[in-house]
mmCIF file of C-alpha atoms in Angstrom:
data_model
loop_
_atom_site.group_PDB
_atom_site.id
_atom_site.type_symbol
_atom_site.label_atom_id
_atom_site.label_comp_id
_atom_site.label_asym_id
_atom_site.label_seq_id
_atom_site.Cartn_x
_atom_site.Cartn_y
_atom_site.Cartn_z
ATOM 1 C CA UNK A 1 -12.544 -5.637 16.299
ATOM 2 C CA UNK A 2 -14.243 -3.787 13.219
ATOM 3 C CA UNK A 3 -12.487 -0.373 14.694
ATOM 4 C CA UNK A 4 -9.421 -1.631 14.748
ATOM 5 C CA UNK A 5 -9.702 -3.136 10.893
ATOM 6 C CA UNK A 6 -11.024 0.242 10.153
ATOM 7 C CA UNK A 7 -8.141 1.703 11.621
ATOM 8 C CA UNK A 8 -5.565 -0.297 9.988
ATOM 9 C CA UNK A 9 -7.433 -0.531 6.757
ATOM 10 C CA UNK A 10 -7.237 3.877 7.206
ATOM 11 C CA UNK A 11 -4.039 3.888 7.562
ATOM 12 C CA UNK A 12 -2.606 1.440 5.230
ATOM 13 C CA UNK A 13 -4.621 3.301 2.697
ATOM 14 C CA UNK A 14 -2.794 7.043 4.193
ATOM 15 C CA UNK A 15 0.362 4.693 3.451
ATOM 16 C CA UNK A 16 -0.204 4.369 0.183
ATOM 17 C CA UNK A 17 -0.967 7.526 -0.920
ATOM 18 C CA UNK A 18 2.311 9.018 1.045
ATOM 19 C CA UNK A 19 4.239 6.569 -1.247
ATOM 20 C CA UNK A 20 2.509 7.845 -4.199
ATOM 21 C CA UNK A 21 3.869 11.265 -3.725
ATOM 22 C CA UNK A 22 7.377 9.881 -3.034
ATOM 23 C CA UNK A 23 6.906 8.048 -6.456
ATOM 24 C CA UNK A 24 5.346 11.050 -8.390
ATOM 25 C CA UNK A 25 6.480 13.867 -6.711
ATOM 26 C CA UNK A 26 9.828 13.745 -4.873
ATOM 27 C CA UNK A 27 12.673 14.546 -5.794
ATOM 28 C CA UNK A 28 15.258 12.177 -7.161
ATOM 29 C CA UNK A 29 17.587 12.234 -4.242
ATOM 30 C CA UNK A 30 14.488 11.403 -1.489
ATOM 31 C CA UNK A 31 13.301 8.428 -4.121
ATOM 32 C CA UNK A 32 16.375 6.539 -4.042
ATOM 33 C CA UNK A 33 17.427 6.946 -0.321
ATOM 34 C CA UNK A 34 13.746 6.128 0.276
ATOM 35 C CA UNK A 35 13.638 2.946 -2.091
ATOM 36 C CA UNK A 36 17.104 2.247 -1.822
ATOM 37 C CA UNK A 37 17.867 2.593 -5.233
ATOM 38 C CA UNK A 38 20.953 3.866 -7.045
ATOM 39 C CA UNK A 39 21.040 7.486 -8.269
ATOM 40 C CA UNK A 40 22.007 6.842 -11.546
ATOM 41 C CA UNK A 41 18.932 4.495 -11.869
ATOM 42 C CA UNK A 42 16.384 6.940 -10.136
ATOM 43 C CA UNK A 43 17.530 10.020 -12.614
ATOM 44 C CA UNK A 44 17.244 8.189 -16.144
ATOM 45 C CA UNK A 45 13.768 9.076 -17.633
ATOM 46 C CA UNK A 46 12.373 5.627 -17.940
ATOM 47 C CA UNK A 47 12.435 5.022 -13.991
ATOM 48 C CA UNK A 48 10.929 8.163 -13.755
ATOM 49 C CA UNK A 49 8.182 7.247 -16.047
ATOM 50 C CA UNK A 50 7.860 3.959 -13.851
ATOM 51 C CA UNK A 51 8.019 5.476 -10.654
ATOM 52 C CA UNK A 52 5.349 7.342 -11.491
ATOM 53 C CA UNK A 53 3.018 4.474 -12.755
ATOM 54 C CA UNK A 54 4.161 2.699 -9.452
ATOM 55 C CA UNK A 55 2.744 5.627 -7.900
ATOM 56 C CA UNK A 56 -0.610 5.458 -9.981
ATOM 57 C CA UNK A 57 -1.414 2.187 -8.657
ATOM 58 C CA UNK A 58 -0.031 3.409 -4.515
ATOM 59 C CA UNK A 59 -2.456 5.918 -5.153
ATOM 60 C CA UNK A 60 -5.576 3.993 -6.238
ATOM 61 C CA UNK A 61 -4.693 1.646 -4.016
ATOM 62 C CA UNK A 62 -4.877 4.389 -1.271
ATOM 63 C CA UNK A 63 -7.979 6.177 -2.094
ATOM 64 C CA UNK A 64 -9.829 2.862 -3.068
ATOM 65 C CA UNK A 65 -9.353 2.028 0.681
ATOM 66 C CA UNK A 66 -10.315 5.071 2.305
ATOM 67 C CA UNK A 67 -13.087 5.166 0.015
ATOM 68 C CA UNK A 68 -13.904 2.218 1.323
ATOM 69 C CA UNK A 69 -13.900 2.357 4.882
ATOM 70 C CA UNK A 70 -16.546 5.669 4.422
ATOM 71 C CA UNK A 71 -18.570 4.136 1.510
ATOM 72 C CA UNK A 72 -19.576 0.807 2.616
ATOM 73 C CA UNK A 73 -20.767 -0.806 6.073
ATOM 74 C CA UNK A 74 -21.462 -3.904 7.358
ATOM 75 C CA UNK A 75 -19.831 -7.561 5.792
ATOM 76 C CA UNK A 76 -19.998 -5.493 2.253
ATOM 77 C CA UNK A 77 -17.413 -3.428 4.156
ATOM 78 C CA UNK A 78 -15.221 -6.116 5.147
ATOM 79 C CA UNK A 79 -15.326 -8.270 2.349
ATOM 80 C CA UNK A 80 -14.359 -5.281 0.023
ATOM 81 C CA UNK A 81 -11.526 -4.341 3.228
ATOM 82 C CA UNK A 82 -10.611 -7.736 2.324
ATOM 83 C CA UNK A 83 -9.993 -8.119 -0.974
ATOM 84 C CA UNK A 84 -7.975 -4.920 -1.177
ATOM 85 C CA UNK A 85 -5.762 -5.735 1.366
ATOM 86 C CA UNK A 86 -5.179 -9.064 0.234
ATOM 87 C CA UNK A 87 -4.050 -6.805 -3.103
ATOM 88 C CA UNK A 88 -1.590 -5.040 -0.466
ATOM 89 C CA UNK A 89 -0.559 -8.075 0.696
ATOM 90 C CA UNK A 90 0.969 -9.546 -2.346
ATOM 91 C CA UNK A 91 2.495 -6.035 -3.205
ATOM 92 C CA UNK A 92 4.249 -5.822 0.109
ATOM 93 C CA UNK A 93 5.488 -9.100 -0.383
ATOM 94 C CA UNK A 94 6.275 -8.535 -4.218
ATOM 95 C CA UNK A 95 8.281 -5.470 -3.080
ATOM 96 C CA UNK A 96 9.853 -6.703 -0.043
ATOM 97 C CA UNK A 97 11.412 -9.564 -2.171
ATOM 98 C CA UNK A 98 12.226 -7.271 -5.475
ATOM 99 C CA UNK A 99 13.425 -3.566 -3.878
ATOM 100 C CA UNK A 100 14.081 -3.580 -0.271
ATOM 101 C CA UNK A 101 13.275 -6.078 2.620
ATOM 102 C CA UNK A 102 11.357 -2.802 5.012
ATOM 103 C CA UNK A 103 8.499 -3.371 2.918
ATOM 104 C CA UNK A 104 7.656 -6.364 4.252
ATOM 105 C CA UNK A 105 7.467 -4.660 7.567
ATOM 106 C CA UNK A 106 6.112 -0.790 6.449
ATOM 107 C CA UNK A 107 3.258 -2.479 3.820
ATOM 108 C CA UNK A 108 3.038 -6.491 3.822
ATOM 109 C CA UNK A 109 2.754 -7.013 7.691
ATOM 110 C CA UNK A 110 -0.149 -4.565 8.385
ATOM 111 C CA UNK A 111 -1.988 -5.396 5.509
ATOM 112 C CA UNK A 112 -1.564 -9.079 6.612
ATOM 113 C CA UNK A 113 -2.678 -8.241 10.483
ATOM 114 C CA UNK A 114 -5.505 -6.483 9.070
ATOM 115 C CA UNK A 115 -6.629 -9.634 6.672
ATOM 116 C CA UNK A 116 -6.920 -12.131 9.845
ATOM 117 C CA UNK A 117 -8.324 -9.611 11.652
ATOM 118 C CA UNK A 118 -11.160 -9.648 8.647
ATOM 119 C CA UNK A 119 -11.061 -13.759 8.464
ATOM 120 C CA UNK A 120 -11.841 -13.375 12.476
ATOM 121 C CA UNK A 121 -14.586 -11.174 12.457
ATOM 122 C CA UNK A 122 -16.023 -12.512 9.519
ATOM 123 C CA UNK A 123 -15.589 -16.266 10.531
#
């Protein structure tokens, strides 16, 4: 059981940092086909500037769980697995409500497979 949470936990946080460089770093045209935006929007410099601090957070997210899943071992591991996934939780659902509904699927629902598999193994 703690492979598989270290597996999902590995690549939810890959996840995230792909979706930081399509918030930081793609073009225009790739961010709003990807987050089903309108052009128009996804050009004007303020949702740039947000994109990009969307990104900053994708990021940390990211790297704060692949940190994670090298860095600690044990319960410490799975409690820290945890709490950032229940973070990746409520922005999958936050997203999947406010941009587009494949959120829920692409970041909510492995991030919420990977909490019960925590609540089992720790339980």
């Amino acid at each position: 059981m703690v492979f598989i949470i270290v597996l999902l936990s590995g690549i939810i946080g890959v996840l995230h940092l792909v979706i930081m460089g399509l918030e930081m770093f793609a073009p225009a045209e790739k961010q709003a086909k990807t987050f089903a935006m309108p052009m128009e929007f996804v050009t004007q410099k303020n949702a740039q500037i947000a994109l990009k601090n969307m990104g900053i957070y994708n990021g940390s997210l990211g790297l704060a769980l692949l940190t994670s899943v090298f860095l600690f071992q044990g319960d410490v591991r799975l409690q820290v697995l945890l709490l950032l996934n229940l973070f990746v939780v409520i922005v999958g659902v936050y997203g999947g409500k406010t941009v587009t509904k494949s959120i829920y699927l692409i970041q909510a629902l492995p991030a919420i497979l990977t909490v019960l598999f925590i609540l089992i193994q720790l339980i």
